[in-house]
PDB file of C-alpha atoms in Angstrom:
ATOM      1  CA  MET A   1     -36.528  20.302   7.418  1.00  0.00           C
ATOM      2  CA  MET A   2     -33.996  20.910  10.162  1.00  0.00           C
ATOM      3  CA  MET A   3     -30.626  19.225   9.580  1.00  0.00           C
ATOM      4  CA  THR A   4     -29.210  17.336  12.534  1.00  0.00           C
ATOM      5  CA  ARG A   5     -25.530  17.086  13.364  1.00  0.00           C
ATOM      6  CA  HIS A   6     -25.651  13.469  12.210  1.00  0.00           C
ATOM      7  CA  ASP A   7     -27.134  14.515   8.857  1.00  0.00           C
ATOM      8  CA  TRP A   8     -24.456  17.185   8.440  1.00  0.00           C
ATOM      9  CA  MET A   9     -21.641  14.744   9.185  1.00  0.00           C
ATOM     10  CA  ALA A  10     -23.101  12.150   6.830  1.00  0.00           C
ATOM     11  CA  GLY A  11     -23.336  14.751   4.084  1.00  0.00           C
ATOM     12  CA  ALA A  12     -19.786  15.936   4.653  1.00  0.00           C
ATOM     13  CA  MET A  13     -18.475  12.385   4.475  1.00  0.00           C
ATOM     14  CA  ALA A  14     -20.440  11.770   1.291  1.00  0.00           C
ATOM     15  CA  CYS A  15     -18.950  14.913  -0.269  1.00  0.00           C
ATOM     16  CA  LEU A  16     -15.437  13.796   0.654  1.00  0.00           C
ATOM     17  CA  ALA A  17     -16.076  10.372  -0.831  1.00  0.00           C
ATOM     18  CA  LEU A  18     -17.415  11.926  -4.036  1.00  0.00           C
ATOM     19  CA  THR A  19     -14.450  14.283  -4.222  1.00  0.00           C
ATOM     20  CA  ALA A  20     -11.991  11.408  -3.865  1.00  0.00           C
ATOM     21  CA  ALA A  21     -13.894   9.293  -6.390  1.00  0.00           C
ATOM     22  CA  ASN A  22     -13.723  12.080  -8.971  1.00  0.00           C
ATOM     23  CA  GLY A  23      -9.984  12.454  -8.558  1.00  0.00           C
ATOM     24  CA  PHE A  24      -9.938  15.846  -6.862  1.00  0.00           C
ATOM     25  CA  ALA A  25      -7.342  16.438  -4.201  1.00  0.00           C
ATOM     26  CA  GLN A  26      -8.365  17.027  -0.623  1.00  0.00           C
ATOM     27  CA  LYS A  27      -7.144  20.154   1.076  1.00  0.00           C
ATOM     28  CA  ALA A  28      -4.508  19.289   3.663  1.00  0.00           C
ATOM     29  CA  GLU A  29      -2.242  21.084   6.067  1.00  0.00           C
ATOM     30  CA  HIS A  30       1.498  20.671   6.113  1.00  0.00           C
ATOM     31  CA  PRO A  31       2.927  19.999   9.573  1.00  0.00           C
ATOM     32  CA  ASP A  32       4.703  22.499  11.757  1.00  0.00           C
ATOM     33  CA  SER A  33       8.139  20.983  11.244  1.00  0.00           C
ATOM     34  CA  LYS A  34      10.409  23.807  12.361  1.00  0.00           C
ATOM     35  CA  ASP A  35      11.559  21.840  15.428  1.00  0.00           C
ATOM     36  CA  TRP A  36      12.075  18.553  13.596  1.00  0.00           C
ATOM     37  CA  LYS A  37      15.471  17.023  12.886  1.00  0.00           C
ATOM     38  CA  PRO A  38      17.206  18.497   9.807  1.00  0.00           C
ATOM     39  CA  LEU A  39      17.634  15.788   7.208  1.00  0.00           C
ATOM     40  CA  PHE A  40      21.132  17.041   6.344  1.00  0.00           C
ATOM     41  CA  ASN A  41      23.385  19.330   8.355  1.00  0.00           C
ATOM     42  CA  LYS A  42      25.229  22.307   6.888  1.00  0.00           C
ATOM     43  CA  ALA A  43      28.492  20.383   6.642  1.00  0.00           C
ATOM     44  CA  LEU A  44      26.745  17.521   4.812  1.00  0.00           C
ATOM     45  CA  ASP A  45      28.795  15.100   6.883  1.00  0.00           C
ATOM     46  CA  ASN A  46      25.640  13.133   7.689  1.00  0.00           C
ATOM     47  CA  ALA A  47      24.987  12.567   3.979  1.00  0.00           C
ATOM     48  CA  VAL A  48      26.246  10.076   1.405  1.00  0.00           C
ATOM     49  CA  PHE A  49      27.051  11.505  -2.032  1.00  0.00           C
ATOM     50  CA  GLU A  50      29.836  11.907  -4.557  1.00  0.00           C
ATOM     51  CA  LYS A  51      32.015  14.708  -3.249  1.00  0.00           C
ATOM     52  CA  GLY A  52      31.895  17.998  -5.085  1.00  0.00           C
ATOM     53  CA  ILE A  53      28.417  17.441  -6.552  1.00  0.00           C
ATOM     54  CA  TRP A  54      26.036  18.480  -3.786  1.00  0.00           C
ATOM     55  CA  TYR A  55      26.494  21.768  -1.919  1.00  0.00           C
ATOM     56  CA  TYR A  56      24.680  24.648  -0.246  1.00  0.00           C
ATOM     57  CA  ASP A  57      24.677  27.709  -2.508  1.00  0.00           C
ATOM     58  CA  ASP A  58      24.960  31.359  -1.474  1.00  0.00           C
ATOM     59  CA  ASN A  59      21.234  31.427  -0.639  1.00  0.00           C
ATOM     60  CA  GLY A  60      21.586  28.464   1.687  1.00  0.00           C
ATOM     61  CA  ASP A  61      19.735  26.133  -0.693  1.00  0.00           C
ATOM     62  CA  LEU A  62      20.889  22.578  -1.328  1.00  0.00           C
ATOM     63  CA  THR A  63      21.620  21.916  -5.002  1.00  0.00           C
ATOM     64  CA  ALA A  64      23.794  19.768  -7.257  1.00  0.00           C
ATOM     65  CA  THR A  65      26.024  20.075 -10.311  1.00  0.00           C
ATOM     66  CA  GLU A  66      25.165  16.623 -11.717  1.00  0.00           C
ATOM     67  CA  ASP A  67      22.380  14.053 -11.864  1.00  0.00           C
ATOM     68  CA  LYS A  68      23.435  12.187  -8.740  1.00  0.00           C
ATOM     69  CA  ILE A  69      21.459  11.401  -5.602  1.00  0.00           C
ATOM     70  CA  ILE A  70      22.311  12.584  -2.109  1.00  0.00           C
ATOM     71  CA  TRP A  71      21.376  10.047   0.571  1.00  0.00           C
ATOM     72  CA  THR A  72      20.918  10.107   4.300  1.00  0.00           C
ATOM     73  CA  ALA A  73      23.583   8.172   6.161  1.00  0.00           C
ATOM     74  CA  ASP A  74      20.878   6.520   8.264  1.00  0.00           C
ATOM     75  CA  ASP A  75      17.958   4.282   7.405  1.00  0.00           C
ATOM     76  CA  TYR A  76      14.442   5.479   8.190  1.00  0.00           C
ATOM     77  CA  GLU A  77      11.144   3.689   8.688  1.00  0.00           C
ATOM     78  CA  ASN A  78       7.787   5.027   9.818  1.00  0.00           C
ATOM     79  CA  PHE A  79       8.574   8.703   9.281  1.00  0.00           C
ATOM     80  CA  VAL A  80       7.417  12.028   7.905  1.00  0.00           C
ATOM     81  CA  VAL A  81       9.758  14.100   5.753  1.00  0.00           C
ATOM     82  CA  ASP A  82       8.872  17.730   5.086  1.00  0.00           C
ATOM     83  CA  LEU A  83      10.697  19.909   2.556  1.00  0.00           C
ATOM     84  CA  GLU A  84      10.553  22.744   0.073  1.00  0.00           C
ATOM     85  CA  TYR A  85      11.840  22.578  -3.494  1.00  0.00           C
ATOM     86  CA  ARG A  86      12.253  24.926  -6.414  1.00  0.00           C
ATOM     87  CA  CYS A  87      12.429  23.629  -9.970  1.00  0.00           C
ATOM     88  CA  GLY A  88      14.536  25.069 -12.728  1.00  0.00           C
ATOM     89  CA  PRO A  89      12.857  25.058 -16.159  1.00  0.00           C
ATOM     90  CA  LYS A  90      12.242  21.434 -17.236  1.00  0.00           C
ATOM     91  CA  ALA A  91      13.531  20.100 -13.903  1.00  0.00           C
ATOM     92  CA  ASN A  92      13.073  16.386 -13.259  1.00  0.00           C
ATOM     93  CA  SER A  93      13.946  15.284  -9.748  1.00  0.00           C
ATOM     94  CA  GLY A  94      12.497  13.283  -6.897  1.00  0.00           C
ATOM     95  CA  VAL A  95      12.408  12.340  -3.247  1.00  0.00           C
ATOM     96  CA  PHE A  96      13.472   8.727  -2.785  1.00  0.00           C
ATOM     97  CA  ILE A  97      12.373   6.691   0.212  1.00  0.00           C
ATOM     98  CA  TYR A  98      12.914   3.146   1.466  1.00  0.00           C
ATOM     99  CA  CYS A  99      16.156   2.783  -0.512  1.00  0.00           C
ATOM    100  CA  SER A 100      17.845  -0.464   0.460  1.00  0.00           C
ATOM    101  CA  ASP A 101      20.770  -0.233  -2.005  1.00  0.00           C
ATOM    102  CA  VAL A 102      22.224   3.202  -2.824  1.00  0.00           C
ATOM    103  CA  LYS A 103      24.495   1.680  -5.491  1.00  0.00           C
ATOM    104  CA  ASP A 104      21.477   0.302  -7.367  1.00  0.00           C
ATOM    105  CA  SER A 105      18.787   2.649  -6.140  1.00  0.00           C
ATOM    106  CA  THR A 106      16.343   2.748  -9.059  1.00  0.00           C
ATOM    107  CA  PRO A 107      14.703  -0.667  -8.533  1.00  0.00           C
ATOM    108  CA  ASN A 108      15.369  -0.654  -4.790  1.00  0.00           C
ATOM    109  CA  SER A 109      13.498   2.463  -3.701  1.00  0.00           C
ATOM    110  CA  ILE A 110      10.278   4.405  -4.199  1.00  0.00           C
ATOM    111  CA  GLU A 111      10.415   7.824  -5.837  1.00  0.00           C
ATOM    112  CA  VAL A 112       7.997  10.629  -5.103  1.00  0.00           C
ATOM    113  CA  GLN A 113       8.270  12.562  -8.328  1.00  0.00           C
ATOM    114  CA  ILE A 114       9.344  16.188  -8.640  1.00  0.00           C
ATOM    115  CA  LEU A 115       8.780  17.656 -12.086  1.00  0.00           C
ATOM    116  CA  ASP A 116       8.439  21.024 -13.737  1.00  0.00           C
ATOM    117  CA  ASN A 117       5.185  19.933 -15.372  1.00  0.00           C
ATOM    118  CA  ASN A 118       5.776  21.441 -18.784  1.00  0.00           C
ATOM    119  CA  ALA A 119       6.203  18.218 -20.740  1.00  0.00           C
ATOM    120  CA  ASP A 120       3.818  15.678 -22.229  1.00  0.00           C
ATOM    121  CA  VAL A 121       4.585  12.717 -19.984  1.00  0.00           C
ATOM    122  CA  HIS A 122       2.696   9.720 -18.669  1.00  0.00           C
ATOM    123  CA  PRO A 123       0.411  10.641 -15.720  1.00  0.00           C
ATOM    124  CA  THR A 124       2.521   8.527 -13.341  1.00  0.00           C
ATOM    125  CA  TRP A 125       5.505  10.749 -14.152  1.00  0.00           C
ATOM    126  CA  ARG A 126       3.802  13.941 -12.942  1.00  0.00           C
ATOM    127  CA  ASN A 127       4.857  15.993  -9.936  1.00  0.00           C
ATOM    128  CA  GLY A 128       3.672  14.639  -6.594  1.00  0.00           C
ATOM    129  CA  GLY A 129       2.919  11.089  -7.709  1.00  0.00           C
ATOM    130  CA  LEU A 130       4.766   7.831  -7.134  1.00  0.00           C
ATOM    131  CA  PHE A 131       7.002   7.742 -10.177  1.00  0.00           C
ATOM    132  CA  GLY A 132       5.983   5.075 -12.673  1.00  0.00           C
ATOM    133  CA  HIS A 133       3.354   3.667 -10.317  1.00  0.00           C
ATOM    134  CA  LEU A 134       0.667   6.148  -9.307  1.00  0.00           C
ATOM    135  CA  ALA A 135      -0.394   9.461 -10.832  1.00  0.00           C
ATOM    136  CA  PRO A 136      -0.918  12.396  -8.475  1.00  0.00           C
ATOM    137  CA  LYS A 137      -4.513  13.274  -7.615  1.00  0.00           C
ATOM    138  CA  VAL A 138      -3.865  16.885  -8.603  1.00  0.00           C
ATOM    139  CA  ASP A 139      -1.344  18.646 -10.841  1.00  0.00           C
ATOM    140  CA  ASN A 140      -0.447  21.644  -8.672  1.00  0.00           C
ATOM    141  CA  VAL A 141       3.301  22.230  -8.961  1.00  0.00           C
ATOM    142  CA  LYS A 142       4.131  25.932  -9.123  1.00  0.00           C
ATOM    143  CA  PRO A 143       5.885  27.457 -12.147  1.00  0.00           C
ATOM    144  CA  ALA A 144       9.636  27.018 -12.389  1.00  0.00           C
ATOM    145  CA  GLY A 145      11.456  29.374 -10.057  1.00  0.00           C
ATOM    146  CA  GLN A 146       8.794  29.343  -7.332  1.00  0.00           C
ATOM    147  CA  TRP A 147       9.046  27.361  -4.101  1.00  0.00           C
ATOM    148  CA  ASN A 148       6.858  24.319  -3.512  1.00  0.00           C
ATOM    149  CA  ARG A 149       6.289  22.383  -0.316  1.00  0.00           C
ATOM    150  CA  MET A 150       6.019  18.613  -0.028  1.00  0.00           C
ATOM    151  CA  THR A 151       5.257  16.377   2.941  1.00  0.00           C
ATOM    152  CA  VAL A 152       5.736  12.623   2.583  1.00  0.00           C
ATOM    153  CA  THR A 153       4.428  10.278   5.263  1.00  0.00           C
ATOM    154  CA  ALA A 154       5.700   6.701   5.053  1.00  0.00           C
ATOM    155  CA  LYS A 155       4.236   4.257   7.530  1.00  0.00           C
ATOM    156  CA  GLY A 156       4.931   0.665   6.604  1.00  0.00           C
ATOM    157  CA  LYS A 157       3.231  -0.089   3.300  1.00  0.00           C
ATOM    158  CA  ILE A 158       1.196   3.147   3.359  1.00  0.00           C
ATOM    159  CA  ILE A 159       2.477   6.299   1.637  1.00  0.00           C
ATOM    160  CA  HIS A 160       0.749   9.693   1.805  1.00  0.00           C
ATOM    161  CA  VAL A 161       1.920  12.820  -0.020  1.00  0.00           C
ATOM    162  CA  ILE A 162       0.853  16.451   0.310  1.00  0.00           C
ATOM    163  CA  VAL A 163       2.069  19.092  -2.160  1.00  0.00           C
ATOM    164  CA  ASN A 164       1.275  22.770  -1.714  1.00  0.00           C
ATOM    165  CA  GLY A 165      -1.556  22.079   0.698  1.00  0.00           C
ATOM    166  CA  GLU A 166      -3.299  19.382  -1.344  1.00  0.00           C
ATOM    167  CA  VAL A 167      -3.197  15.601  -1.201  1.00  0.00           C
ATOM    168  CA  THR A 168      -1.474  14.139  -4.252  1.00  0.00           C
ATOM    169  CA  VAL A 169      -1.083  10.558  -2.987  1.00  0.00           C
ATOM    170  CA  ASP A 170      -3.849   9.488  -0.638  1.00  0.00           C
ATOM    171  CA  ASN A 171      -2.611   6.707   1.653  1.00  0.00           C
ATOM    172  CA  ALA A 172      -1.447   4.479  -1.176  1.00  0.00           C
ATOM    173  CA  ASP A 173      -1.030   0.856  -0.086  1.00  0.00           C
ATOM    174  CA  ILE A 174       2.063  -0.375  -1.904  1.00  0.00           C
ATOM    175  CA  SER A 175       1.236  -3.985  -1.017  1.00  0.00           C
ATOM    176  CA  LYS A 176      -1.186  -3.795  -3.979  1.00  0.00           C
ATOM    177  CA  TRP A 177       1.709  -3.345  -6.431  1.00  0.00           C
ATOM    178  CA  THR A 178       2.590  -7.034  -6.771  1.00  0.00           C
ATOM    179  CA  ASP A 179       3.688  -6.969 -10.419  1.00  0.00           C
ATOM    180  CA  ALA A 180       6.935  -5.512 -11.750  1.00  0.00           C
ATOM    181  CA  LYS A 181       5.465  -4.753 -15.185  1.00  0.00           C
ATOM    182  CA  LYS A 182       1.877  -3.618 -14.604  1.00  0.00           C
ATOM    183  CA  ASN A 183       0.309  -1.265 -12.082  1.00  0.00           C
ATOM    184  CA  PRO A 184      -2.949  -2.315 -10.410  1.00  0.00           C
ATOM    185  CA  ASP A 185      -4.859  -0.156 -12.923  1.00  0.00           C
ATOM    186  CA  GLY A 186      -3.247  -2.037 -15.840  1.00  0.00           C
ATOM    187  CA  SER A 187      -0.840   0.728 -16.908  1.00  0.00           C
ATOM    188  CA  ASP A 188       2.761  -0.117 -17.708  1.00  0.00           C
ATOM    189  CA  ILE A 189       5.578   0.293 -15.207  1.00  0.00           C
ATOM    190  CA  PRO A 190       8.882   1.576 -16.650  1.00  0.00           C
ATOM    191  CA  PRO A 191      11.140  -1.463 -17.170  1.00  0.00           C
ATOM    192  CA  TRP A 192      13.956  -0.036 -15.046  1.00  0.00           C
ATOM    193  CA  LEU A 193      11.647  -0.243 -12.006  1.00  0.00           C
ATOM    194  CA  SER A 194      12.165  -3.978 -12.064  1.00  0.00           C
ATOM    195  CA  LYS A 195      10.904  -4.934  -8.611  1.00  0.00           C
ATOM    196  CA  PRO A 196       7.291  -4.865  -7.402  1.00  0.00           C
ATOM    197  CA  MET A 197       6.761  -2.153  -4.797  1.00  0.00           C
ATOM    198  CA  ALA A 198       5.053  -4.752  -2.611  1.00  0.00           C
ATOM    199  CA  ASP A 199       8.381  -6.591  -2.287  1.00  0.00           C
ATOM    200  CA  LEU A 200      10.462  -3.581  -1.247  1.00  0.00           C
ATOM    201  CA  PRO A 201      11.561  -3.203   2.381  1.00  0.00           C
ATOM    202  CA  THR A 202       9.763  -0.458   4.286  1.00  0.00           C
ATOM    203  CA  LYS A 203      12.997   0.796   5.785  1.00  0.00           C
ATOM    204  CA  GLY A 204      15.875   2.508   4.036  1.00  0.00           C
ATOM    205  CA  ARG A 205      17.662   5.695   3.072  1.00  0.00           C
ATOM    206  CA  ILE A 206      16.001   8.943   2.025  1.00  0.00           C
ATOM    207  CA  GLY A 207      17.481  10.713  -0.989  1.00  0.00           C
ATOM    208  CA  PHE A 208      17.086  13.632  -3.391  1.00  0.00           C
ATOM    209  CA  GLN A 209      17.869  13.550  -7.109  1.00  0.00           C
ATOM    210  CA  GLY A 210      20.252  16.148  -8.516  1.00  0.00           C
ATOM    211  CA  LYS A 211      20.580  18.144 -11.743  1.00  0.00           C
ATOM    212  CA  HIS A 212      18.845  15.999 -14.362  1.00  0.00           C
ATOM    213  CA  GLY A 213      19.134  16.812 -18.067  1.00  0.00           C
ATOM    214  CA  GLY A 214      20.888  20.087 -17.300  1.00  0.00           C
ATOM    215  CA  ALA A 215      17.900  21.419 -15.317  1.00  0.00           C
ATOM    216  CA  PRO A 216      18.721  22.542 -11.769  1.00  0.00           C
ATOM    217  CA  ILE A 217      16.770  21.692  -8.631  1.00  0.00           C
ATOM    218  CA  PHE A 218      16.974  23.374  -5.215  1.00  0.00           C
ATOM    219  CA  PHE A 219      15.912  22.172  -1.764  1.00  0.00           C
ATOM    220  CA  ARG A 220      15.530  23.875   1.607  1.00  0.00           C
ATOM    221  CA  ASN A 221      14.020  23.227   5.043  1.00  0.00           C
ATOM    222  CA  MET A 222      14.362  19.442   4.727  1.00  0.00           C
ATOM    223  CA  ARG A 223      13.301  17.931   8.053  1.00  0.00           C
ATOM    224  CA  VAL A 224      12.284  14.499   9.277  1.00  0.00           C
ATOM    225  CA  LYS A 225      10.276  13.103  12.155  1.00  0.00           C
ATOM    226  CA  GLN A 226      10.097   9.468  13.246  1.00  0.00           C
ATOM    227  CA  LEU A 227       6.594   8.183  13.919  1.00  0.00           C
TER     228      LEU A 227
END
């Protein structure tokens, strides 16, 4: 039987639906961001952080001496942030978005997790997921010492994450996270994330977490585009 274009499209859509239902990540392209606005300049005078902690090393990579967050000086809403990161062994870091209070950032922001996935942790703590709230669709972080790429799209209540060419968070609707203690799937939310994601503003600072537990983290090519 000859397959029509309509049959082919219907089959392709069915395969995509089955792939998503089985938890496999969809292949995705990172944007061409080379002409986008750098998130931080080389002087770091458009950033908010404790002086002496964050700096560009001899390779031109942004890193930190302590577990402190570096924040943009400006608020962002409806944006795409594209970056590369390299984990040290056992690194635990993150990209924070929608932060409305940099002095009390943990409950007042959303963290896209960065993790050297070598530890037995809860699925919602894995690299590329929404920390404490949503496990990544695929566990594809590269071994410590190798560069990874992440693209985070934040448009209102919808968050989409691509890591190393695969979708790890597929247009998550944070308006569904209406409880501060339980995720929609019934799993527990860490108690320090004490506000429902649905209640968080969809505008705020963007930040990166520093050297956590003695494990270094490095960033480069951090760029942002307003939608």
